[in-house]
């Protein structure tokens, strides 16, 4: 028995020293942010801005970026996270189901959504194929590039934008689904993710790329000249953030989340091409975005969109989803 | 005694690294019952991806058998300036992250190809990417055997009047074949599981250019982990059968050495 004690004594001493040392260093907190890859540059500016405030003074961050679905699965499987920033609400729902994020994460003035964007058409310079409307995408000889909605959760925004745009133009549910079939006949490649789709389009494949406005704006800011068309009808893309149960234990994490909806952080998001969700920032000065004629959301019931849960099942179920047939011909 | 410990450690290590994960995969694949396993693996899209994967893997392995042996031959038997450099370059496809390999190949052999060769978004593009990532296997398996091969045997045969082709067929080839087969088996296995280098250049069109690894990643993204595991298990079983066949043939080839 004594021997066992002796074996563990050094380890115990070391542990004690670490704890004492950490306290001596003065309430330094490390928060872990797990996010999808697109807002990486935004967080590169938002985090230092937060650390410059009184609430963020002694907070450091572990940051992880990757595909939204992969990140959600990693957190579900045990990757430590205090704050999650994902590209669409169903990825947060995955964490709610696992009991990692509390079910009331949407109970705030912004329903848990921290940035907005819209689905746009990126075209070749000078728009040689004259692509302006959703109907133009189905013309013969037009090649469309969009990520595969089964491998990319984010690509589901594109599909729902196409469906909703048809409904917004007075088409029936049946006609809108027929439109999807026609659209995907013109889709000649289905890259795995939005970034892959951009790479493929950049190598010269296709006439039009379905993507988010923030991607197009950001590419232009980085010096890659990209021309894009805002269709008359499009979907409002909404990106969620949430605190996990472990994050809720840290007042610093709560302060960080609150900071994300401050005008300072919202402007920084806006600088990387996102539409700020804060009314006082959105559509002021340089954050003035072009408004489409009809902007709908994933919850526009009049257009047959009854939220992600219903859409995921109806369109993207791996067995019976409409898109299985649309893509598989 | 020492042998027993070494064996125990080897088996323990193998279990932790390979056997337990494989067992867990098989376990996951039957999570929704055997009926659902069958439904998953016989779905038209899954079956088509599986078929494409195996066909391109066999093609790539066969091509590697020829090209890899030829490269090894040149590296061992020829001498030319820069040979050491070429020898070092052979392994680079292993070091390059496969997604980068895919992107580079897409830029060189895609729609904007500087050589005017567009293989992207069709099956040929998949074969190209796989040839790139599997290049070292046969070369590295054959090279040491070729180095060890007794030149006197060939010289003796030639002095007895054998033509060069007869020397190759009767002496060199039988000696090299077991090594070629090990290289081919490795290249095949790698080609079956490859993801990163293919995912960009193939275009991932179901029933046309979608390979199993990409199909499986789609199933995972759609929340169908059991389906993904089921297709993976079938892929593994078929690969295992092919590898066992190659191994048995190799065993039979080298029967005189034992």
Coordinates of C-alpha atoms in Angstrom, one line a residue:
Chain A
X1 CA 0.0 0.0 0.0
X2 CA 2.8 2.4 0.9
X3 CA 4.5 1.6 -2.3
X4 CA 1.5 2.6 -4.3
X5 CA 1.5 5.9 -2.5
X6 CA 5.1 6.5 -3.3
X7 CA 4.5 5.8 -7.0
X8 CA 1.7 8.3 -7.2
X9 CA 3.3 10.9 -4.9
X10 CA 5.4 12.7 -7.6
X11 CA 2.3 12.8 -9.9
X12 CA 0.2 14.2 -7.2
X13 CA 2.8 16.9 -6.3
X14 CA 3.1 17.8 -10.0
X15 CA -0.7 18.2 -10.3
X16 CA -0.8 20.3 -7.2
X17 CA 2.0 22.5 -8.5
X18 CA 0.1 23.0 -11.8
X19 CA -3.1 24.0 -10.1
X20 CA -1.3 26.5 -7.8
X21 CA 0.7 27.8 -10.7
X22 CA -2.4 28.4 -12.8
X23 CA -4.0 30.3 -9.9
X24 CA -0.9 32.4 -9.4
X25 CA -0.9 33.5 -13.0
X26 CA -4.1 35.4 -12.3
X27 CA -7.5 34.1 -13.7
X28 CA -6.3 33.4 -17.2
X29 CA -9.1 31.6 -19.1
X30 CA -8.7 29.7 -22.3
X31 CA -11.9 29.3 -24.3
X32 CA -12.1 26.8 -27.1
X33 CA -13.8 28.1 -30.4
X34 CA -14.8 25.4 -32.9
X35 CA -15.9 27.0 -36.2
X36 CA -16.5 26.3 -39.8
X37 CA -13.8 27.5 -42.1
X38 CA -15.2 30.6 -43.9
X39 CA -15.2 33.0 -41.0
X40 CA -11.6 32.2 -40.0
X41 CA -10.4 35.6 -41.1
X42 CA -13.3 37.4 -39.3
X43 CA -12.4 35.7 -36.0
X44 CA -8.8 36.5 -36.6
X45 CA -9.8 40.2 -36.1
X46 CA -12.8 39.7 -33.7
X47 CA -10.8 37.8 -31.1
X48 CA -8.1 40.4 -30.7
X49 CA -10.9 43.1 -30.5
X50 CA -12.6 41.1 -27.8
X51 CA -9.3 40.7 -25.9
X52 CA -8.9 44.5 -26.0
X53 CA -12.2 44.9 -24.0
X54 CA -12.4 44.7 -20.2
X55 CA -14.3 41.4 -20.4
X56 CA -11.8 39.7 -22.7
X57 CA -8.6 41.0 -21.1
X58 CA -7.4 37.7 -19.7
X59 CA -9.0 35.3 -22.2
X60 CA -7.1 33.3 -24.7
X61 CA -8.5 31.1 -27.4
X62 CA -8.0 27.7 -28.8
X63 CA -9.4 27.8 -32.3
X64 CA -10.3 25.0 -34.7
X65 CA -11.6 25.5 -38.2
X66 CA -13.0 23.0 -40.7
X67 CA -16.0 21.9 -42.7
X68 CA -19.1 22.7 -40.6
X69 CA -20.5 19.1 -40.6
X70 CA -17.0 17.7 -39.7
X71 CA -16.7 20.2 -36.8
X72 CA -20.1 19.3 -35.4
X73 CA -19.3 15.6 -35.6
X74 CA -15.9 16.2 -33.9
X75 CA -17.6 18.1 -31.0
X76 CA -20.3 15.5 -30.8
X77 CA -17.5 12.9 -30.5
X78 CA -15.8 14.8 -27.6
X79 CA -13.7 17.6 -29.1
X80 CA -13.8 20.2 -26.3
X81 CA -15.7 23.3 -27.3
X82 CA -17.0 26.3 -25.4
X83 CA -18.3 28.3 -28.4
X84 CA -19.4 26.7 -31.7
X85 CA -19.8 28.8 -34.9
X86 CA -21.3 26.6 -37.7
X87 CA -22.6 27.3 -41.2
X88 CA -26.2 26.1 -40.7
X89 CA -28.6 25.4 -37.8
X90 CA -28.9 21.6 -38.3
X91 CA -25.2 21.2 -37.3
X92 CA -26.0 22.9 -34.0
X93 CA -29.1 20.6 -33.7
X94 CA -26.7 17.6 -33.9
X95 CA -25.1 19.0 -30.8
X96 CA -28.4 19.6 -29.1
X97 CA -29.4 16.0 -29.7
X98 CA -26.1 14.9 -28.0
X99 CA -26.8 17.1 -25.0
X100 CA -23.8 19.3 -25.7
X101 CA -25.6 22.5 -26.5
X102 CA -28.7 23.4 -24.5
X103 CA -32.0 23.3 -26.5
X104 CA -32.7 27.0 -25.8
X105 CA -29.7 28.3 -27.8
X106 CA -32.0 30.1 -30.2
X107 CA -33.7 32.0 -27.4
X108 CA -32.0 35.4 -28.0
X109 CA -33.0 38.5 -30.0
X110 CA -31.1 37.1 -33.1
X111 CA -32.4 33.5 -32.7
X112 CA -28.8 32.4 -32.4
X113 CA -27.8 33.7 -35.8
X114 CA -24.7 35.8 -35.9
X115 CA -24.2 36.5 -39.6
X116 CA -26.3 36.5 -42.8
X117 CA -25.5 36.1 -46.4
X118 CA -27.5 35.3 -49.6
X119 CA -27.0 32.7 -52.4
X120 CA -25.7 34.4 -55.6
X121 CA -24.5 33.4 -59.1
X122 CA -20.8 33.8 -59.7
X123 CA -20.2 34.1 -63.5
X124 CA -17.3 34.4 -65.9
X125 CA -15.9 37.9 -66.5
X126 CA -18.3 40.0 -68.6
X127 CA -21.1 37.4 -68.0
X128 CA -20.7 35.9 -71.5
X129 CA -23.6 33.5 -71.1
X130 CA -25.9 36.4 -69.9
X131 CA -27.0 34.7 -66.7
X132 CA -29.3 36.9 -64.7
X133 CA -32.2 34.7 -63.5
X134 CA -32.8 31.2 -62.1
X135 CA -34.4 30.3 -65.5
X136 CA -31.1 31.1 -67.2
X137 CA -29.4 28.4 -65.2
X138 CA -31.4 25.7 -66.9
X139 CA -30.8 26.9 -70.5
X140 CA -29.1 24.3 -72.7
X141 CA -25.3 24.9 -72.9
X142 CA -25.1 26.4 -69.5
X143 CA -22.8 24.5 -67.1
X144 CA -23.6 25.0 -63.4
X145 CA -21.1 24.2 -60.5
X146 CA -22.5 23.6 -57.1
X147 CA -21.2 21.5 -54.2
X148 CA -22.9 18.2 -53.5
X149 CA -25.7 18.8 -51.0
X150 CA -25.1 15.3 -49.6
X151 CA -21.4 15.9 -48.8
X152 CA -21.7 19.6 -48.0
X153 CA -24.3 20.8 -45.5
X154 CA -23.7 24.3 -46.7
X155 CA -24.6 23.3 -50.3
X156 CA -28.2 22.7 -49.0
X157 CA -28.7 26.5 -48.9
X158 CA -28.2 26.5 -52.8
X159 CA -30.8 23.8 -53.3
X160 CA -33.4 25.6 -51.1
X161 CA -32.6 28.9 -52.7
X162 CA -33.4 27.4 -56.1
X163 CA -36.6 25.7 -54.8
X164 CA -37.8 28.8 -53.0
X165 CA -37.0 31.1 -55.9
X166 CA -39.3 29.0 -58.1
X167 CA -42.1 29.1 -55.5
X168 CA -41.6 32.8 -55.1
X169 CA -42.3 33.2 -58.8
X170 CA -45.6 31.5 -58.3
X171 CA -44.7 28.0 -59.3
X172 CA -46.2 25.0 -57.5
X173 CA -44.3 22.5 -55.3
X174 CA -44.3 20.0 -58.2
X175 CA -43.0 22.6 -60.7
X176 CA -40.3 23.7 -58.3
X177 CA -39.1 20.1 -58.0
X178 CA -39.2 19.7 -61.8
X179 CA -37.0 22.8 -61.9
X180 CA -34.5 21.3 -59.5
X181 CA -34.3 18.2 -61.9
X182 CA -33.7 20.5 -64.8
X183 CA -31.1 22.5 -62.9
X184 CA -29.1 19.5 -61.8
X185 CA -29.1 18.2 -65.5
X186 CA -26.9 21.3 -66.1
X187 CA -24.7 20.5 -63.1
X188 CA -21.7 18.7 -64.5
X189 CA -19.6 18.5 -61.3
X190 CA -20.5 18.1 -57.6
X191 CA -17.5 19.1 -55.6
X192 CA -17.4 18.0 -52.0
X193 CA -17.5 21.4 -50.4
X194 CA -18.1 25.1 -51.2
X195 CA -14.3 25.7 -51.2
X196 CA -13.7 22.8 -53.5
X197 CA -16.5 24.2 -55.8
X198 CA -14.7 27.5 -55.9
X199 CA -11.4 25.8 -56.8
X200 CA -13.0 23.8 -59.5
X201 CA -14.7 26.9 -61.0
X202 CA -11.4 28.8 -60.8
X203 CA -9.7 26.1 -62.9
X204 CA -12.1 27.0 -65.7
X205 CA -14.9 24.5 -65.3
X206 CA -18.5 25.7 -65.7
X207 CA -20.2 28.9 -66.6
X208 CA -21.9 29.7 -63.2
X209 CA -21.1 28.8 -59.6
X210 CA -23.8 28.8 -57.0
X211 CA -22.3 30.2 -53.8
X212 CA -22.7 32.7 -51.0
X213 CA -22.3 36.4 -51.4
X214 CA -19.7 36.6 -48.7
X215 CA -17.5 34.1 -50.5
X216 CA -17.7 36.3 -53.7
X217 CA -17.1 39.5 -51.8
X218 CA -14.2 38.0 -49.9
X219 CA -12.5 36.7 -53.1
X220 CA -12.7 40.2 -54.6
X221 CA -11.1 41.7 -51.4
X222 CA -8.3 39.1 -51.7
X223 CA -7.6 40.3 -55.2
X224 CA -9.3 37.5 -57.1
X225 CA -11.6 39.3 -59.5
X226 CA -15.0 37.6 -59.3
X227 CA -18.1 38.9 -61.0
X228 CA -21.4 37.9 -59.4
X229 CA -25.1 38.3 -60.0
X230 CA -27.7 38.8 -57.2
X231 CA -30.8 37.0 -58.5
X232 CA -34.2 38.7 -58.0
X233 CA -35.3 35.9 -55.7
X234 CA -32.9 34.3 -53.2
X235 CA -32.6 32.8 -49.8
X236 CA -31.3 34.5 -46.6
X237 CA -28.4 32.3 -45.4
X238 CA -28.1 32.4 -41.6
X239 CA -25.1 31.2 -39.7
X240 CA -25.5 30.2 -36.0
X241 CA -23.3 30.5 -33.0
X242 CA -24.0 28.8 -29.6
X243 CA -22.4 28.2 -26.3
X244 CA -22.0 24.6 -25.2
X245 CA -22.8 23.5 -21.7
X246 CA -19.1 23.8 -20.8
X247 CA -19.0 27.3 -22.3
X248 CA -22.0 28.3 -20.2
X249 CA -20.0 27.7 -17.1
X250 CA -17.5 30.5 -18.1
X251 CA -18.7 34.1 -17.7
X252 CA -15.9 34.9 -20.3
X253 CA -17.6 32.7 -22.9
X254 CA -20.9 34.4 -22.3
X255 CA -19.2 37.8 -22.6
X256 CA -17.6 36.6 -25.9
X257 CA -20.9 35.5 -27.3
X258 CA -22.4 38.9 -26.4
X259 CA -19.5 40.6 -28.0
X260 CA -20.2 38.8 -31.3
X261 CA -23.4 40.8 -31.6
X262 CA -21.8 44.1 -30.7
X263 CA -21.4 46.7 -33.4
X264 CA -17.6 46.3 -33.3
X265 CA -17.7 42.6 -34.1
X266 CA -20.6 42.9 -36.5
X267 CA -18.6 45.4 -38.5
X268 CA -15.6 43.0 -38.6
X269 CA -17.9 40.3 -39.9
X270 CA -19.2 42.8 -42.5
X271 CA -15.6 43.5 -43.6
X272 CA -15.2 39.9 -44.6
X273 CA -18.3 40.0 -46.8
X274 CA -21.0 38.8 -44.4
X275 CA -24.3 40.7 -44.0
X276 CA -24.3 41.9 -40.3
X277 CA -27.4 40.9 -38.3
X278 CA -27.3 44.0 -36.1
X279 CA -29.8 46.5 -37.5
X280 CA -27.6 49.5 -36.4
X281 CA -24.7 48.2 -38.6
X282 CA -26.6 46.6 -41.5
X283 CA -27.2 48.8 -44.5
X284 CA -25.3 51.7 -43.1
X285 CA -22.2 53.2 -44.8
X286 CA -20.0 50.6 -46.3
X287 CA -22.2 47.8 -45.0
X288 CA -24.9 48.6 -47.5
X289 CA -25.9 45.5 -49.4
X290 CA -28.0 45.2 -52.5
X291 CA -31.4 43.9 -51.7
X292 CA -33.0 41.3 -53.9
X293 CA -36.6 41.8 -54.9
X294 CA -37.7 38.8 -52.9
X295 CA -35.6 37.6 -50.0
X296 CA -37.0 34.5 -48.2
X297 CA -35.7 32.3 -45.4
X298 CA -35.7 28.6 -44.6
X299 CA -38.8 29.3 -42.6
X300 CA -40.9 31.0 -45.4
X301 CA -43.9 28.8 -44.9
X302 CA -45.8 30.5 -47.8
X303 CA -43.1 29.1 -50.1
X304 CA -43.3 25.6 -48.7
X305 CA -40.2 26.1 -46.5
X306 CA -41.0 24.9 -43.0
X307 CA -37.6 25.1 -41.4
X308 CA -34.5 22.9 -41.5
X309 CA -36.0 19.9 -39.7
X310 CA -38.7 19.5 -42.3
X311 CA -36.5 20.4 -45.2
X312 CA -33.7 18.0 -44.2
X313 CA -36.1 15.1 -44.1
X314 CA -38.0 16.0 -47.3
X315 CA -35.1 16.9 -49.5
X316 CA -31.9 15.5 -48.0
X317 CA -32.9 12.2 -46.3
X318 CA -30.3 9.7 -47.6
X319 CA -33.0 7.2 -48.4
X320 CA -36.2 9.0 -49.4
X321 CA -35.0 12.6 -49.9
X322 CA -36.1 14.4 -53.1
X323 CA -32.5 15.2 -53.9
X324 CA -31.5 11.6 -54.0
X325 CA -33.6 11.2 -57.1
X326 CA -32.8 14.7 -58.5
X327 CA -29.0 14.0 -58.4
X328 CA -29.1 10.3 -59.2
X329 CA -31.3 11.0 -62.3
Chain B
X1 CA 10.8 -16.4 -23.5
X2 CA 12.0 -13.2 -25.2
X3 CA 10.2 -14.4 -28.4
X4 CA 7.0 -14.8 -26.5
X5 CA 7.2 -11.2 -25.2
X6 CA 8.0 -9.9 -28.7
X7 CA 5.1 -11.8 -30.1
X8 CA 2.7 -10.6 -27.4
X9 CA 3.8 -7.0 -28.0
X10 CA 3.4 -7.4 -31.8
X11 CA 0.0 -8.8 -31.5
X12 CA -1.1 -6.3 -28.9
X13 CA 0.1 -3.4 -31.0
X14 CA -1.6 -4.8 -34.1
X15 CA -4.8 -5.2 -32.2
X16 CA -4.8 -1.7 -30.9
X17 CA -3.9 -0.1 -34.2
X18 CA -5.7 -2.3 -36.7
X19 CA -7.9 -5.1 -35.4
X20 CA -9.9 -3.3 -32.8
X21 CA -10.8 -0.4 -35.2
X22 CA -11.8 -2.8 -37.9
X23 CA -14.0 -4.8 -35.5
X24 CA -15.6 -1.5 -34.4
X25 CA -16.3 -0.7 -38.0
X26 CA -18.0 -4.0 -38.6
X27 CA -19.9 -3.6 -35.4
X28 CA -21.1 -0.1 -36.5
X29 CA -22.1 -1.4 -39.9
X30 CA -24.7 -3.7 -38.4
X31 CA -26.1 -1.1 -36.0
X32 CA -29.5 -1.1 -37.8
X33 CA -29.7 -4.8 -38.4
X34 CA -28.6 -7.1 -41.2
X35 CA -31.6 -6.2 -43.4
X36 CA -30.6 -2.6 -43.4
X37 CA -26.9 -3.6 -44.0
X38 CA -28.1 -5.3 -47.2
X39 CA -30.3 -2.4 -48.2
X40 CA -27.3 0.0 -47.8
X41 CA -24.8 -1.9 -49.8
X42 CA -27.2 -2.8 -52.6
X43 CA -28.4 0.8 -53.2
X44 CA -27.9 1.6 -56.9
X45 CA -25.6 4.5 -56.2
X46 CA -23.5 2.6 -53.6
X47 CA -23.1 -0.4 -55.9
X48 CA -22.2 1.8 -58.8
X49 CA -19.5 3.7 -56.8
X50 CA -18.2 0.3 -55.5
X51 CA -17.9 -1.0 -59.0
X52 CA -16.1 2.1 -60.3
X53 CA -13.7 2.0 -57.3
X54 CA -12.7 -1.6 -57.9
X55 CA -12.4 -1.2 -61.7
X56 CA -10.1 1.8 -61.5
X57 CA -8.1 0.2 -58.6
X58 CA -7.5 -3.0 -60.7
X59 CA -6.5 -0.8 -63.7
X60 CA -4.2 1.3 -61.7
X61 CA -2.6 -1.7 -60.0
X62 CA -2.0 -3.4 -63.4
X63 CA -0.5 -0.3 -65.0
X64 CA 1.7 0.1 -61.9
X65 CA 3.0 -3.4 -62.4
X66 CA 4.4 -2.5 -65.8
X67 CA 5.4 1.1 -65.2
X68 CA 6.8 0.5 -61.7
X69 CA 8.9 -2.4 -62.8
X70 CA 10.2 -0.4 -65.8
X71 CA 11.1 2.6 -63.5
X72 CA 12.8 0.3 -61.0
X73 CA 14.8 -1.3 -63.9
X74 CA 16.0 2.0 -65.2
X75 CA 17.0 3.2 -61.7
X76 CA 19.0 0.0 -61.0
X77 CA 20.4 -1.0 -64.3
X78 CA 20.9 2.3 -66.1
X79 CA 23.1 5.1 -65.0
X80 CA 22.4 8.7 -66.1
X81 CA 23.1 12.1 -64.7
X82 CA 20.6 13.0 -62.0
X83 CA 19.7 9.4 -61.2
X84 CA 20.1 10.0 -57.5
X85 CA 17.6 12.9 -57.7
X86 CA 15.1 10.9 -59.7
X87 CA 15.4 8.1 -57.2
X88 CA 14.5 10.6 -54.4
X89 CA 11.6 12.1 -56.3
X90 CA 9.8 8.7 -56.6
X91 CA 8.7 8.9 -52.9
X92 CA 7.4 12.5 -53.1
X93 CA 3.8 11.5 -54.0
X94 CA 3.7 10.0 -50.5
X95 CA 4.8 13.3 -48.8
X96 CA 2.5 15.6 -50.7
X97 CA -0.9 16.1 -49.0
X98 CA -3.3 14.3 -51.3
X99 CA -5.7 17.3 -51.6
X100 CA -2.8 19.4 -52.9
X101 CA -2.0 16.6 -55.4
X102 CA -5.6 16.7 -56.6
X103 CA -5.5 20.5 -57.0
X104 CA -2.2 20.5 -58.9
X105 CA -3.4 17.7 -61.2
X106 CA -6.7 19.6 -61.8
X107 CA -4.7 22.7 -62.8
X108 CA -2.4 20.8 -65.1
X109 CA -4.9 18.4 -66.6
X110 CA -8.2 20.3 -66.2
X111 CA -10.2 22.7 -68.4
X112 CA -7.3 25.2 -68.3
X113 CA -4.6 22.7 -68.9
X114 CA -1.4 24.4 -70.2
X115 CA -0.8 21.2 -72.3
X116 CA -4.3 21.2 -73.7
X117 CA -5.1 17.9 -72.0
X118 CA -8.4 17.8 -70.1
X119 CA -8.9 14.7 -68.1
X120 CA -10.8 16.3 -65.2
X121 CA -14.3 15.3 -64.2
X122 CA -14.2 12.0 -66.0
X123 CA -13.0 8.5 -65.1
X124 CA -9.7 9.1 -66.7
X125 CA -9.0 11.9 -64.2
X126 CA -9.6 9.4 -61.3
X127 CA -7.1 7.0 -62.9
X128 CA -4.6 9.8 -63.3
X129 CA -4.8 10.9 -59.6
X130 CA -4.5 7.3 -58.5
X131 CA -1.4 6.6 -60.7
X132 CA 0.2 9.6 -59.1
X133 CA -0.4 8.6 -55.5
X134 CA 0.4 4.9 -56.0
X135 CA 3.6 5.4 -58.1
X136 CA 6.1 4.4 -55.3
X137 CA 4.7 1.1 -54.3
X138 CA 5.9 -1.2 -57.2
X139 CA 9.1 0.8 -57.7
X140 CA 10.1 0.4 -54.1
X141 CA 9.1 -3.2 -53.9
X142 CA 11.1 -4.2 -57.0
X143 CA 14.2 -2.1 -56.6
X144 CA 15.9 -4.0 -53.8
X145 CA 15.2 -7.4 -55.4
X146 CA 16.7 -6.1 -58.7
X147 CA 19.7 -4.9 -56.8
X148 CA 20.2 -8.3 -55.2
X149 CA 19.6 -10.2 -58.4
X150 CA 22.8 -12.1 -59.4
X151 CA 23.9 -10.7 -62.7
X152 CA 26.0 -13.9 -63.2
X153 CA 22.9 -15.9 -63.8
X154 CA 21.9 -13.7 -66.7
X155 CA 25.4 -13.7 -68.0
X156 CA 25.6 -17.5 -67.8
X157 CA 22.3 -17.8 -69.7
X158 CA 23.5 -15.4 -72.4
X159 CA 26.8 -17.2 -72.8
X160 CA 24.8 -20.4 -73.3
X161 CA 23.1 -18.6 -76.2
X162 CA 19.8 -17.4 -74.7
X163 CA 18.4 -14.3 -76.3
X164 CA 17.8 -11.2 -74.2
X165 CA 14.1 -11.7 -74.1
X166 CA 14.5 -15.3 -73.1
X167 CA 16.9 -14.2 -70.3
X168 CA 14.3 -11.7 -69.1
X169 CA 11.4 -14.2 -69.3
X170 CA 13.2 -17.2 -67.8
X171 CA 15.5 -15.6 -65.2
X172 CA 14.7 -12.0 -64.4
X173 CA 10.9 -12.0 -64.5
X174 CA 10.4 -15.0 -62.2
X175 CA 12.7 -13.5 -59.7
X176 CA 11.0 -10.2 -59.8
X177 CA 7.4 -11.3 -59.9
X178 CA 6.9 -11.8 -56.1
X179 CA 8.1 -8.3 -55.5
X180 CA 5.9 -6.9 -58.3
X181 CA 3.0 -8.7 -56.7
X182 CA 3.6 -7.2 -53.3
X183 CA 3.8 -3.7 -54.9
X184 CA 0.7 -4.3 -56.8
X185 CA -1.2 -5.4 -53.7
X186 CA -0.2 -2.2 -51.9
X187 CA -1.1 0.0 -54.9
X188 CA -4.5 -1.7 -55.2
X189 CA -5.3 -1.3 -51.5
X190 CA -4.3 2.3 -51.6
X191 CA -6.3 3.0 -54.7
X192 CA -9.4 1.4 -53.1
X193 CA -9.3 3.7 -50.1
X194 CA -8.0 6.9 -51.7
X195 CA -10.0 10.1 -51.1
X196 CA -8.1 13.3 -51.1
X197 CA -6.5 13.3 -54.5
X198 CA -9.7 12.1 -56.2
X199 CA -12.3 14.3 -54.6
X200 CA -11.5 17.4 -56.6
X201 CA -10.6 16.0 -60.0
X202 CA -13.4 13.5 -60.3
X203 CA -16.4 15.8 -60.1
X204 CA -18.2 13.3 -57.9
X205 CA -21.1 12.7 -60.2
X206 CA -23.2 9.7 -59.0
X207 CA -23.2 6.8 -61.4
X208 CA -20.4 8.4 -63.4
X209 CA -17.4 9.6 -61.5
X210 CA -18.3 9.0 -57.8
X211 CA -16.0 6.6 -56.1
X212 CA -16.8 4.7 -52.9
X213 CA -14.7 6.9 -50.5
X214 CA -16.6 10.0 -51.7
X215 CA -20.0 8.2 -51.5
X216 CA -19.1 7.1 -48.0
X217 CA -18.2 10.7 -47.0
X218 CA -21.6 11.8 -48.3
X219 CA -23.4 9.2 -46.2
X220 CA -21.6 10.4 -43.1
X221 CA -22.5 14.0 -43.9
X222 CA -26.1 12.9 -44.3
X223 CA -26.1 11.4 -40.8
X224 CA -26.1 7.8 -42.1
X225 CA -23.1 6.5 -40.2
X226 CA -24.3 2.9 -40.3
X227 CA -24.7 3.0 -44.1
X228 CA -21.2 4.5 -44.5
X229 CA -19.8 1.7 -42.3
X230 CA -21.7 -1.0 -44.3
X231 CA -20.3 0.2 -47.6
X232 CA -16.8 0.4 -46.1
X233 CA -17.1 -3.1 -44.8
X234 CA -18.0 -4.4 -48.3
X235 CA -15.1 -2.5 -49.7
X236 CA -12.8 -4.0 -47.1
X237 CA -14.0 -7.5 -47.7
X238 CA -13.5 -7.3 -51.5
X239 CA -10.1 -5.8 -51.0
X240 CA -9.2 -8.5 -48.5
X241 CA -10.2 -11.2 -51.0
X242 CA -8.1 -9.6 -53.7
X243 CA -5.1 -9.2 -51.3
X244 CA -5.5 -12.8 -50.2
X245 CA -5.5 -14.0 -53.9
X246 CA -2.4 -12.0 -54.7
X247 CA -0.8 -13.4 -51.5
X248 CA -1.7 -17.0 -52.4
X249 CA -0.3 -16.5 -55.9
X250 CA 2.9 -15.0 -54.5
X251 CA 3.2 -17.9 -52.0
X252 CA 2.8 -20.4 -54.9
X253 CA 5.4 -18.5 -56.9
X254 CA 8.0 -18.6 -54.2
X255 CA 7.3 -22.3 -53.2
X256 CA 10.8 -23.4 -54.3
X257 CA 12.5 -20.9 -51.9
X258 CA 11.0 -22.5 -48.9

